Tab-separated table of C-alpha atoms in Angstrom:
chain	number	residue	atom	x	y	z
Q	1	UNK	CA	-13.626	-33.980	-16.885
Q	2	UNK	CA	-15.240	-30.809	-15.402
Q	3	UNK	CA	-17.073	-31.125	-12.334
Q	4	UNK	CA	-20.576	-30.589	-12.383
Q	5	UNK	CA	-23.120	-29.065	-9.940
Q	6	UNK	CA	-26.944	-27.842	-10.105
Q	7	UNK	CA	-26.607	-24.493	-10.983
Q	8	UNK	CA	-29.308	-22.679	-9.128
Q	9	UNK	CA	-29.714	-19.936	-11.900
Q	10	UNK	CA	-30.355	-22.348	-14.931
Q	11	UNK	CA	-33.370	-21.138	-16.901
Q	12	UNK	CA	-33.536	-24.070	-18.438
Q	13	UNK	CA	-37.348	-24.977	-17.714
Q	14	UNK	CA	-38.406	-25.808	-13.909
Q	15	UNK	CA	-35.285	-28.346	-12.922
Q	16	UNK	CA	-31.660	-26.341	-12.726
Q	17	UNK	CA	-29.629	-27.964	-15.587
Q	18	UNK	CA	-26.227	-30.059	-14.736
Q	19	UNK	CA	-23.513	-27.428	-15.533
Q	20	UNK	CA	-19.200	-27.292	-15.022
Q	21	UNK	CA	-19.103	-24.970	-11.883
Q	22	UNK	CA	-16.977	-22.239	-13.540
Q	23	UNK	CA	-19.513	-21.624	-16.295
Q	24	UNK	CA	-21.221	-19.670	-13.438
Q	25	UNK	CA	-19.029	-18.745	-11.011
Q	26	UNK	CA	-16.198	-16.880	-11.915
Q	27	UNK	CA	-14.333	-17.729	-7.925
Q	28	UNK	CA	-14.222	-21.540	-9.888
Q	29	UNK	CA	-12.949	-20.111	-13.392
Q	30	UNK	CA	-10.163	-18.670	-11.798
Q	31	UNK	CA	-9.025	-21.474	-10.020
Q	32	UNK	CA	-9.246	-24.142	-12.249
Q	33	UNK	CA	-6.473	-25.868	-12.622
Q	34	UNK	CA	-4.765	-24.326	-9.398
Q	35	UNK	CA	-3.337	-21.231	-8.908
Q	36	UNK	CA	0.489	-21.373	-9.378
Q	37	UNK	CA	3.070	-23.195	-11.046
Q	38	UNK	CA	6.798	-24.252	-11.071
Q	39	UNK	CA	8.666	-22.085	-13.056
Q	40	UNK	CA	12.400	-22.678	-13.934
Q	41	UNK	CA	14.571	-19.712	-13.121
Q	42	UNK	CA	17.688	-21.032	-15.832
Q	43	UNK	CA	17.481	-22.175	-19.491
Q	44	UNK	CA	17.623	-25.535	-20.795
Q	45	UNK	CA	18.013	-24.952	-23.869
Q	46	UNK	CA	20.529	-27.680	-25.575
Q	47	UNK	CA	23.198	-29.982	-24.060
Q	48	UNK	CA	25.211	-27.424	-22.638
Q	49	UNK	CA	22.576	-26.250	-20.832
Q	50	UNK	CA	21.353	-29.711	-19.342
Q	51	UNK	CA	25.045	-30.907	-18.734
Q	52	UNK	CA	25.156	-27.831	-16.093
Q	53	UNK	CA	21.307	-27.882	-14.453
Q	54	UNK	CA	21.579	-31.574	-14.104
Q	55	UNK	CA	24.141	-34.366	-14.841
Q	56	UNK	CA	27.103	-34.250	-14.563
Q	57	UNK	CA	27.432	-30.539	-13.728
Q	58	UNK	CA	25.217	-31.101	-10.358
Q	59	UNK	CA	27.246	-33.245	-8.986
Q	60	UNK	CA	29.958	-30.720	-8.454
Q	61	UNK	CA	27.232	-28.614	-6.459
Q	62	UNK	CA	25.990	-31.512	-4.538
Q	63	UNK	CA	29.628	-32.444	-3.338
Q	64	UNK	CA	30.222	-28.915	-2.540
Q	65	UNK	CA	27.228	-28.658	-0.141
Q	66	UNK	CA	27.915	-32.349	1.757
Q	67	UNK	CA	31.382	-31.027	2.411
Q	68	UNK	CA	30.374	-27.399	3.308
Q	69	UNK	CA	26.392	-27.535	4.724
Q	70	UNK	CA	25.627	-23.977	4.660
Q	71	UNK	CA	26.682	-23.591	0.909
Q	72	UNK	CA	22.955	-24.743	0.342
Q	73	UNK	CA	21.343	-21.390	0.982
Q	74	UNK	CA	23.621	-20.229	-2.013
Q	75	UNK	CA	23.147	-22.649	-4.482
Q	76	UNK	CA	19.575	-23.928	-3.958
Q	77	UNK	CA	16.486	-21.960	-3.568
Q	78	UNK	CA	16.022	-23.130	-0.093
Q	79	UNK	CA	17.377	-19.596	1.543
Q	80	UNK	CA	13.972	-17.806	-0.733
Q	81	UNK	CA	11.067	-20.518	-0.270
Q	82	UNK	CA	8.550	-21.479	2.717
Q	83	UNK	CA	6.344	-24.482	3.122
Q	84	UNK	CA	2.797	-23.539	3.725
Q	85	UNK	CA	1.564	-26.293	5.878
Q	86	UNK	CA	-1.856	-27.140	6.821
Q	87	UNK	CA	-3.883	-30.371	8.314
Q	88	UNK	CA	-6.779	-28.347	7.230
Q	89	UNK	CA	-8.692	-28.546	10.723
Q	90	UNK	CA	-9.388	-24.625	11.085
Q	91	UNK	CA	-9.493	-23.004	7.460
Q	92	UNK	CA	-10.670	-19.752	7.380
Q	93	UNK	CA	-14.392	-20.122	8.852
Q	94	UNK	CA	-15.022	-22.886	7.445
Q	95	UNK	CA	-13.697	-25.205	10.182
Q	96	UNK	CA	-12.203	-29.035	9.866
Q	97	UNK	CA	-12.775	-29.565	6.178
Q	98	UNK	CA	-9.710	-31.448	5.313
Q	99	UNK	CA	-6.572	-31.420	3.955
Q	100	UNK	CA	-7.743	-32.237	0.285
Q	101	UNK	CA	-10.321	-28.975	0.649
Q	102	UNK	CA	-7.934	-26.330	2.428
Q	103	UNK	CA	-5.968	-26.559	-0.656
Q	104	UNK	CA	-6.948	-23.689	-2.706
Q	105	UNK	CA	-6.214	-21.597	0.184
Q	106	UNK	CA	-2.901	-22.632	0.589
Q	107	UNK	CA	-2.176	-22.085	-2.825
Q	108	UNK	CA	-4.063	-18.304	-2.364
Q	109	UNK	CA	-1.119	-18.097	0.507
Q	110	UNK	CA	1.354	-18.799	-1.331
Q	111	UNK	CA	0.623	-16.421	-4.772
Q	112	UNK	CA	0.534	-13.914	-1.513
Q	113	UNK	CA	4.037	-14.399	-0.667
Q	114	UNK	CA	5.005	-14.289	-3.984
Q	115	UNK	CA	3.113	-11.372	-5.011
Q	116	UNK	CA	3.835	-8.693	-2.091
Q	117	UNK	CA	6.883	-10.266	-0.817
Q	118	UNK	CA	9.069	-12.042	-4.039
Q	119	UNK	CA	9.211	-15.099	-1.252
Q	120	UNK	CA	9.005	-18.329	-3.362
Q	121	UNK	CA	6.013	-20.638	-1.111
Q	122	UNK	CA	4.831	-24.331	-1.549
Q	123	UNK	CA	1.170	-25.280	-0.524
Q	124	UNK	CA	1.150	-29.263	1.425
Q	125	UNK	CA	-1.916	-30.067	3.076
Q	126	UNK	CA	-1.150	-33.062	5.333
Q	127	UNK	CA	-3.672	-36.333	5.649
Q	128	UNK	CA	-2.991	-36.487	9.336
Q	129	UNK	CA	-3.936	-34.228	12.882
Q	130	UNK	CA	-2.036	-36.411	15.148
Q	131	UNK	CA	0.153	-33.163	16.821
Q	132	UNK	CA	3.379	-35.985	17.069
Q	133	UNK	CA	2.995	-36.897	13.496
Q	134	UNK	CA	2.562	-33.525	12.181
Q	135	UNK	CA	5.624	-32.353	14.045
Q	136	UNK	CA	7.553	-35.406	12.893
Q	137	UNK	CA	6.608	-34.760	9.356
Q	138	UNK	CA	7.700	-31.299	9.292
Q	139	UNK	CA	10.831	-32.128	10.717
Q	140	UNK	CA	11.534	-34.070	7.804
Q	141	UNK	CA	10.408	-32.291	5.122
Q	142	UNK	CA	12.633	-29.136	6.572
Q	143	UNK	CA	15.568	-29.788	4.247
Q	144	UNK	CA	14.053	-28.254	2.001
Q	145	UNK	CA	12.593	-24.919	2.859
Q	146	UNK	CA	14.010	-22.086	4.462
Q	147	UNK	CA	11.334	-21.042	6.471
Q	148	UNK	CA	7.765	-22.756	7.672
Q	149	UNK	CA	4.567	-21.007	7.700
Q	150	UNK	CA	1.314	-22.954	9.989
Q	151	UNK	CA	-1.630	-22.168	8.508
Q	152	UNK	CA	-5.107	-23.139	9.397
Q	153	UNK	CA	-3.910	-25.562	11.976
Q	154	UNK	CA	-6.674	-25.484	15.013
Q	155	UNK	CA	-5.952	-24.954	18.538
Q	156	UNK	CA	-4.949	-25.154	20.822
Q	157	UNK	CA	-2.553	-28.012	18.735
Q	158	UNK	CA	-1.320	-24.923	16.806
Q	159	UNK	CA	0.517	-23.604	20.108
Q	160	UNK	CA	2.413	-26.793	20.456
Q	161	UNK	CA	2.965	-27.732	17.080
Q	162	UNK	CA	4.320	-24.507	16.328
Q	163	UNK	CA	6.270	-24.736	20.055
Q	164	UNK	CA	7.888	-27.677	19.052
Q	165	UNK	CA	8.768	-27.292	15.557
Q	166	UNK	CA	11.294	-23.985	16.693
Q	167	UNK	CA	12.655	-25.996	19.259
Q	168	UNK	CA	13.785	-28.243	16.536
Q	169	UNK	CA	14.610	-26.964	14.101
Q	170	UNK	CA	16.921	-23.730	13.211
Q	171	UNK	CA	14.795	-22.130	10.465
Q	172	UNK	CA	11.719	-19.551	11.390
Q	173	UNK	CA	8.191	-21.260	11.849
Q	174	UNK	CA	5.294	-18.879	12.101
Q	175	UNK	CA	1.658	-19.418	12.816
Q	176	UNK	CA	0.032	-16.861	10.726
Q	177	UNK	CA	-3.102	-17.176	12.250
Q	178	UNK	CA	-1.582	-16.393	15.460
Q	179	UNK	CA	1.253	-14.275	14.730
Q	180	UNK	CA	0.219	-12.233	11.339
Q	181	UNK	CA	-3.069	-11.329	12.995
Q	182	UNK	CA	-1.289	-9.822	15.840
Q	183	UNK	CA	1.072	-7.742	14.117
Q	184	UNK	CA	-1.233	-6.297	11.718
Q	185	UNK	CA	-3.915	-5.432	14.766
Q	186	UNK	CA	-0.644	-3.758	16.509
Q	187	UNK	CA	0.204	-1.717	14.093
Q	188	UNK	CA	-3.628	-0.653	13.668
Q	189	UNK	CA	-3.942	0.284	17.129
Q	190	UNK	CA	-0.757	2.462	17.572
Q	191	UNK	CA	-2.080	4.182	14.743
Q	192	UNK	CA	-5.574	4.306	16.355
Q	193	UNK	CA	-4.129	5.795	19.748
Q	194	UNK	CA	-1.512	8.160	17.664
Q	195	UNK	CA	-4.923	9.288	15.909
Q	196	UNK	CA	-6.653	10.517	19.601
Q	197	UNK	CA	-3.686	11.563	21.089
Q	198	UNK	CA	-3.286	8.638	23.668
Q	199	UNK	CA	-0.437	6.013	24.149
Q	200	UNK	CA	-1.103	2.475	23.944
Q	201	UNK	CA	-0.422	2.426	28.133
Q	202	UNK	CA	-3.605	4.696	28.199
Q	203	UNK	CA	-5.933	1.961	26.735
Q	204	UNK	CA	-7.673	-1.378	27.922
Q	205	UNK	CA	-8.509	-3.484	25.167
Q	206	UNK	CA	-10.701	-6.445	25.521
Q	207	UNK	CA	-10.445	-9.100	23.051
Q	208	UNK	CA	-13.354	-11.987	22.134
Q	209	UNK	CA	-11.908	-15.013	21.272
Q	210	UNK	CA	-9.224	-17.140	23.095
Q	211	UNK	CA	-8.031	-18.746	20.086
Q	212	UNK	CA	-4.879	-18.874	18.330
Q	213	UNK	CA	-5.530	-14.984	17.097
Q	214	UNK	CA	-6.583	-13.722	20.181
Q	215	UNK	CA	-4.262	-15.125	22.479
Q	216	UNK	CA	-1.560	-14.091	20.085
Q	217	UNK	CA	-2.994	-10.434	20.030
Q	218	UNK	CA	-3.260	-10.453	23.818
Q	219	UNK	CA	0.690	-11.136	24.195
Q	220	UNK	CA	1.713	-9.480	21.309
Q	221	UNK	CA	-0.485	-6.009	23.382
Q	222	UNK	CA	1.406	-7.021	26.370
Q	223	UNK	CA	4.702	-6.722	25.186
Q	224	UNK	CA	3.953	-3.492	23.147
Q	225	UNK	CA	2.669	-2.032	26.437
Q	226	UNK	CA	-0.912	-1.732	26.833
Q	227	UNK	CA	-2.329	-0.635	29.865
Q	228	UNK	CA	-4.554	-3.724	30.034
Q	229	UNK	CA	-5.980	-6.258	28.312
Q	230	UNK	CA	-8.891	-8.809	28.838
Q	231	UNK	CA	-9.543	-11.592	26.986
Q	232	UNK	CA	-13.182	-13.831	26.821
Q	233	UNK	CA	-14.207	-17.017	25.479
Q	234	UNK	CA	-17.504	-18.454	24.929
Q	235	UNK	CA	-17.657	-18.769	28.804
Q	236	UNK	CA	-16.894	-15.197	29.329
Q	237	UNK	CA	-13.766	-13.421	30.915
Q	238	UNK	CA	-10.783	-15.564	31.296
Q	239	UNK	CA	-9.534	-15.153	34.667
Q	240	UNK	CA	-7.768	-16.818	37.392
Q	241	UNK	CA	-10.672	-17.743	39.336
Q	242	UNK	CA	-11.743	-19.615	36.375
Q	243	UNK	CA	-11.526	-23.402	37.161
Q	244	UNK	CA	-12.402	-24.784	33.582
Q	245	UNK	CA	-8.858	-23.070	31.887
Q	246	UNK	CA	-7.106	-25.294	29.666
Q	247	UNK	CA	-3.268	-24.849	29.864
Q	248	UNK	CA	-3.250	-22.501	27.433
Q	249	UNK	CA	-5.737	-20.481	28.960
Q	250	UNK	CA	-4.037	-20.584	32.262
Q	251	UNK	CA	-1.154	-19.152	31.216
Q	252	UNK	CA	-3.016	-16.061	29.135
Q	253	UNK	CA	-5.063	-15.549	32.709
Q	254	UNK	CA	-1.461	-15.304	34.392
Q	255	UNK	CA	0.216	-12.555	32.626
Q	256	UNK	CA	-3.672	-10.398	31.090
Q	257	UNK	CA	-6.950	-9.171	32.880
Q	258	UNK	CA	-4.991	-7.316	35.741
Q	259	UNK	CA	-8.327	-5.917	36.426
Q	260	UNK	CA	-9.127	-9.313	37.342
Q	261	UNK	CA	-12.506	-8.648	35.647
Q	262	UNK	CA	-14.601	-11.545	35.576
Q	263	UNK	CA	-17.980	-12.166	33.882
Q	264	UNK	CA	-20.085	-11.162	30.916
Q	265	UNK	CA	-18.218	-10.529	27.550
Q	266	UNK	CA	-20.055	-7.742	27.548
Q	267	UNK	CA	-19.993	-6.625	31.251
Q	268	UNK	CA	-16.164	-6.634	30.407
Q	269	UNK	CA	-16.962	-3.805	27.830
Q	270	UNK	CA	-18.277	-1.071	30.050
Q	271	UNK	CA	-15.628	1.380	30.000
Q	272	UNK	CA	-13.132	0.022	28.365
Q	273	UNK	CA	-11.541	2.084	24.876
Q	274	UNK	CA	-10.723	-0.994	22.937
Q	275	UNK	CA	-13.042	-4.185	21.567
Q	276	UNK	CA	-11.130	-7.054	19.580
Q	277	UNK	CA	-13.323	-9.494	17.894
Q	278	UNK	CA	-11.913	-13.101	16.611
Q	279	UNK	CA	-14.310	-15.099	17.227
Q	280	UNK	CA	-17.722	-14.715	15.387
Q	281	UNK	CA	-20.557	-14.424	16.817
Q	282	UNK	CA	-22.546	-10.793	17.913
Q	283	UNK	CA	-21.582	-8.665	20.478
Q	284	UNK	CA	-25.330	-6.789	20.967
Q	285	UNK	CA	-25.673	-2.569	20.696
Q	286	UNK	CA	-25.721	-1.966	24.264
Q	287	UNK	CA	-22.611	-3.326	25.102
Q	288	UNK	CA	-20.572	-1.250	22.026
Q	289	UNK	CA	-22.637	2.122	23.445
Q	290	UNK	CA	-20.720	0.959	27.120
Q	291	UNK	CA	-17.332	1.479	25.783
Q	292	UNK	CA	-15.661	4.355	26.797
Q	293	UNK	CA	-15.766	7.345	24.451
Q	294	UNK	CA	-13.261	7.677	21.463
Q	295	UNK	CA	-13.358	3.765	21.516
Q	296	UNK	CA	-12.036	1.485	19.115
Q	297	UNK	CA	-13.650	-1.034	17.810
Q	298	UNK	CA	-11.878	-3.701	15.816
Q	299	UNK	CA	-14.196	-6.375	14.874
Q	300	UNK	CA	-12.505	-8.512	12.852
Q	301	UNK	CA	-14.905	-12.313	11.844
Q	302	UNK	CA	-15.542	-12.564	8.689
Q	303	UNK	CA	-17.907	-12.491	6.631
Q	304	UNK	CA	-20.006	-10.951	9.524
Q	305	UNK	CA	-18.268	-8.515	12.079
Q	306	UNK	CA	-19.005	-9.316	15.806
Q	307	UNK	CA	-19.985	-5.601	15.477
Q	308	UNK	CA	-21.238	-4.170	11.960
Q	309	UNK	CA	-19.543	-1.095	11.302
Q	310	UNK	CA	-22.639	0.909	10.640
Q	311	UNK	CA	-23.524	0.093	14.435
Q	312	UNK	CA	-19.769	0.843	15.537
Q	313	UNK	CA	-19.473	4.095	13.537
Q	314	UNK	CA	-22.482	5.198	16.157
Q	315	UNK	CA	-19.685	4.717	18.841
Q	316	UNK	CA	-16.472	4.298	18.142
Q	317	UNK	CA	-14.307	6.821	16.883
Q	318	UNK	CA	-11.993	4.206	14.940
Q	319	UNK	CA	-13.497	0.718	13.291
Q	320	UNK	CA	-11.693	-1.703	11.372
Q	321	UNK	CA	-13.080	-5.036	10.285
Q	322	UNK	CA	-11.275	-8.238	8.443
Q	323	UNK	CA	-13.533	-7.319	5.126
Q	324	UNK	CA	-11.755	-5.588	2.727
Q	325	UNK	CA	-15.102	-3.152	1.458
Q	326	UNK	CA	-15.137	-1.633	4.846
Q	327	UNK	CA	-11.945	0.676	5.491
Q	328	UNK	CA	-9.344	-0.386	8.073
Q	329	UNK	CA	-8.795	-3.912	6.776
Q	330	UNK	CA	-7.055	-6.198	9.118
Q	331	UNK	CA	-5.516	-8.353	6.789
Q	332	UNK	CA	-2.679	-10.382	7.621
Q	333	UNK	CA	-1.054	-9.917	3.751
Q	334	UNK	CA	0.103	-6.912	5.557
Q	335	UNK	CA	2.738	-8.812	7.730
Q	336	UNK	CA	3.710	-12.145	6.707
Q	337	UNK	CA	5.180	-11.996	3.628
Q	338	UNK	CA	7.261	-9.489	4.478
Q	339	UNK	CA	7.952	-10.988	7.949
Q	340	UNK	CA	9.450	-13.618	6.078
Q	341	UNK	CA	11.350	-12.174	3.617
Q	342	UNK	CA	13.137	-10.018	6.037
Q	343	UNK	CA	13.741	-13.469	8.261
Q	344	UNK	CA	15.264	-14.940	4.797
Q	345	UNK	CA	17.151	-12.019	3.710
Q	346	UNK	CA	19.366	-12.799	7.217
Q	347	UNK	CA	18.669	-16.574	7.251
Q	348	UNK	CA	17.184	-16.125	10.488
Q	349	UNK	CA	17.252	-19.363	12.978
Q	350	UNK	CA	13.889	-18.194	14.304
Q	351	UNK	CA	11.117	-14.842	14.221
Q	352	UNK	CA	11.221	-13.541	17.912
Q	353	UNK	CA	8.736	-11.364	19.494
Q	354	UNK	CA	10.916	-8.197	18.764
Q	355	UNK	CA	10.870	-8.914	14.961
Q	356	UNK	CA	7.033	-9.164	15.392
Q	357	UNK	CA	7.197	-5.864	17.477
Q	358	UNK	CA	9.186	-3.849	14.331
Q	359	UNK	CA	7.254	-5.518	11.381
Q	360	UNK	CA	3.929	-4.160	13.447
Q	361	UNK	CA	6.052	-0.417	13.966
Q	362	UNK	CA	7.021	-0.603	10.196
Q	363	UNK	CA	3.959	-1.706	8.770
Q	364	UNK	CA	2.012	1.589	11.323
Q	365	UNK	CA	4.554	3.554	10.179
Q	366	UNK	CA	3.674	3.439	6.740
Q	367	UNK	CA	0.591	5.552	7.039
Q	368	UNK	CA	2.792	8.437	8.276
Q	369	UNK	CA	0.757	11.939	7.952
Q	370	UNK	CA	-2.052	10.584	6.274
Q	371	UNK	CA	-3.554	9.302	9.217
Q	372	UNK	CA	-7.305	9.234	9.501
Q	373	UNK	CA	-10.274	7.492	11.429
Q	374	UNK	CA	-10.871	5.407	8.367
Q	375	UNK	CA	-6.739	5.247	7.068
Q	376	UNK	CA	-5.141	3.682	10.273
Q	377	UNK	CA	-3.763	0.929	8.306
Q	378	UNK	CA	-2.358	0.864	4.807
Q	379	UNK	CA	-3.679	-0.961	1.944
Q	380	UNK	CA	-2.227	-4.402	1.301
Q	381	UNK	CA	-1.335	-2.830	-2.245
Q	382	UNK	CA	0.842	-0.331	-1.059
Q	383	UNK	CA	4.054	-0.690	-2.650
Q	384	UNK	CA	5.435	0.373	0.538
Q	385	UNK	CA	4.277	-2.188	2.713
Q	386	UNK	CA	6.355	-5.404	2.227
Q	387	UNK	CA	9.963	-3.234	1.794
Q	388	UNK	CA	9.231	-1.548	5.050
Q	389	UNK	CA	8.599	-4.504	6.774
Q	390	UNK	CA	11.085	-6.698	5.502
Q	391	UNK	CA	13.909	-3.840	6.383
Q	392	UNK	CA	11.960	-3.738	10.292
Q	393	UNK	CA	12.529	-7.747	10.749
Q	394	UNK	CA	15.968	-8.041	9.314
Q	395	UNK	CA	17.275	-5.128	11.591
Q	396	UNK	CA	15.795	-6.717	14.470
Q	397	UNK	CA	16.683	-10.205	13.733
Q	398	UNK	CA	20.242	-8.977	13.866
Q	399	UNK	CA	19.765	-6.775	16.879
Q	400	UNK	CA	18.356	-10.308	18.722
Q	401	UNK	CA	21.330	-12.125	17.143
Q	402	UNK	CA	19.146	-14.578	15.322
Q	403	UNK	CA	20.534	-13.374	11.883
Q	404	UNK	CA	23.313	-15.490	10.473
Q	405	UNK	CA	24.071	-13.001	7.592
């Protein structure tokens, strides 16, 4: 039975008729009935045909993998396909809505890894938040998937859960709110900096939001080499001196801020070239005009930029926002599903920092000579994207010695 809902633009007299939700919004036509599908990849077309997909012919397969393990990467799909796995406690702004309700997001994730990067993906949403159980689950369901994508998974649980899960097992696991974010924001930036002539070690960046994104973009920044980086939370700058730092928070105080700036969010601004924005809220006019000049200003909440770009264009000479009608869309599409597809194409044990590092060179690099204040980042429908990057992470998974092929 379709559901039913007021629908606010009935003209049927002066109450809003009872109506199925896709008869006026096309966002529900589209995904009723889900978004994707099983689809077999061989015929079954007559006996033959069954006798070989299933019984008896299977058996011959199954004996062949319990006698030689790592024959299942060849003869099931496990070496193409990830699990998309959620609790559904952080989904995109709309916070702890439950598994159940983060579902058509998972299956919009996985369409996306199908689409740019021909990596097969599975959607489970599980009814628990419990950090042991959801590692424990995981775990078990790993058989079955060659690689592990977090998604919407709050923090600071994400960090552990995602900690854990590598430790255990010997297929990639990647927290694409952390990790995806990161690399696309990267490769933005060295574009941003190749744009005014500077080198990443010429910039400070400060970054609002000391969540799983911007704690991920402050390492990730780090290890690329920026000259410094500051990162504030609703309590302002995260620093040492702080004595109200969760463990996560100690540690991103240990190895950012060398300024040891403390303070304001926006006392942190004055004078620095880069502003990172990943948490909501507003940062106000004054503090953007502080910024050093030729800034950058990334603000990346959506729907609502920390800063709107028409107020950043007034200052910055770069802007790029998570919204894909502004130019310079951060949008992790960008990265993970070729991230993953290169990790598969080597059946890599793990994705290390310096496959991160090349997928955010490749994907930067793909803009070549067309570089511009409002083209430092390619389109997520750039044919060129997901091949580039793929190539990037399966070079340096074998350069690590994480690739087993």
């Amino acid at each position: 039975m379709a559901a039913e809902i007021v629908n606010p633009r009935s003209d049927t007299g002066t109450e809003a008729g009872a109506e199925p939700l896709d008869s006026f919004d096309p966002a529900f036509a589209l995904h009723r009935g889900g978004k994707m599908a099983v689809q077999a990849t061989v015929p079954v077309r007559d006996a033959d045909d069954l006798s070989l997909a299933y019984t008896p012919g299977v058996a011959k397969v199954c004996t062949a993998i319990a006698e030689q393990p790592d024959l299942v990467h060849d003869y099931t799909w496990k070496s193409s396909v990830v699990a998309v796995v959620t609790d559904g406690t952080a989904v995109l702004g709309l916070g702890d809505i439950g598994p159940e309700a983060s579902l058509p997001v998972m299956e919009g994730k996985a369409i996306l890894f199908k689409q740019f990067g021909g990596v097969d993906a599975v959607p489970i949403a599980l009814d628990c938040t419990d950090t042991d159980e959801i590692v424990e689950t995981v775990v078990r369901l790993a058989p079955s998937f060659g690689g592990v994508n977090l998604e919407d998974i709050s923090a600071p649980r994400c960090f552990e859960i995602e900690r854990r899960l590598q430790e255990r097992l010997d297929i990639p696991i990647f927290h694409d709110d952390q990790h995806g974010t990161a690399v696309v924001t990267l490769a933005a930036l060295r574009n941003a900096a190749r744009l005014s002539g500077r080198t990443l070690g010429e910039l400070r960046a400060v970054i609002s939001g000391a969540g799983a994104a911007g704690v991920a973009i402050a390492r990730m920044l780090i290890g690329a080499g920026i000259g410094d980086v500051a990162v504030a939370d609703r309590k302002g700058v995260v620093s040492s001196d702080r004595e109200d730092l969760t463990p996560v928070k100690r540690e991103l105080a240990s190895f950012t801020n060398r300024r040891n700036l403390s303070g304001s969010l926006e006392s942190a601004l004055a004078g620095a070239d880069v502003f990172i924005g990943v948490s909501g809220g507003t940062v106000p006019e004054p503090a953007v005009a502080s910024m050093a000049e030729g800034a950058f200003v990334f603000a990346m909440a959506n729907p609502n930029p920390e800063v709107h770009p028409e107020i950043a264009r007034k200052y910055a000479a770069v802007v790029a926002t998570g919204r894909s009608d502004f130019p310079n869309q951060i949008n992790n599409v960008l990265a993970f599903p070729g991230i993953f597809a290169g990790a598969l194409q080597v059946r890599a044990s793990r994705i290390t920092e310096g496959m991160k590092l090349a997928a955010a060179e490749a994907l930067a690099s793909v803009v070549g000579d067309d570089l511009a204040a409002d083209y430092v980042i390619p389109s997520p429908f750039d044919e060129r994207v997901a091949p580039a990057v793929t190539a990037a992470v399966a070079a340096a998974a074998r350069a690590e010695g994480v690739a087993r092929r």
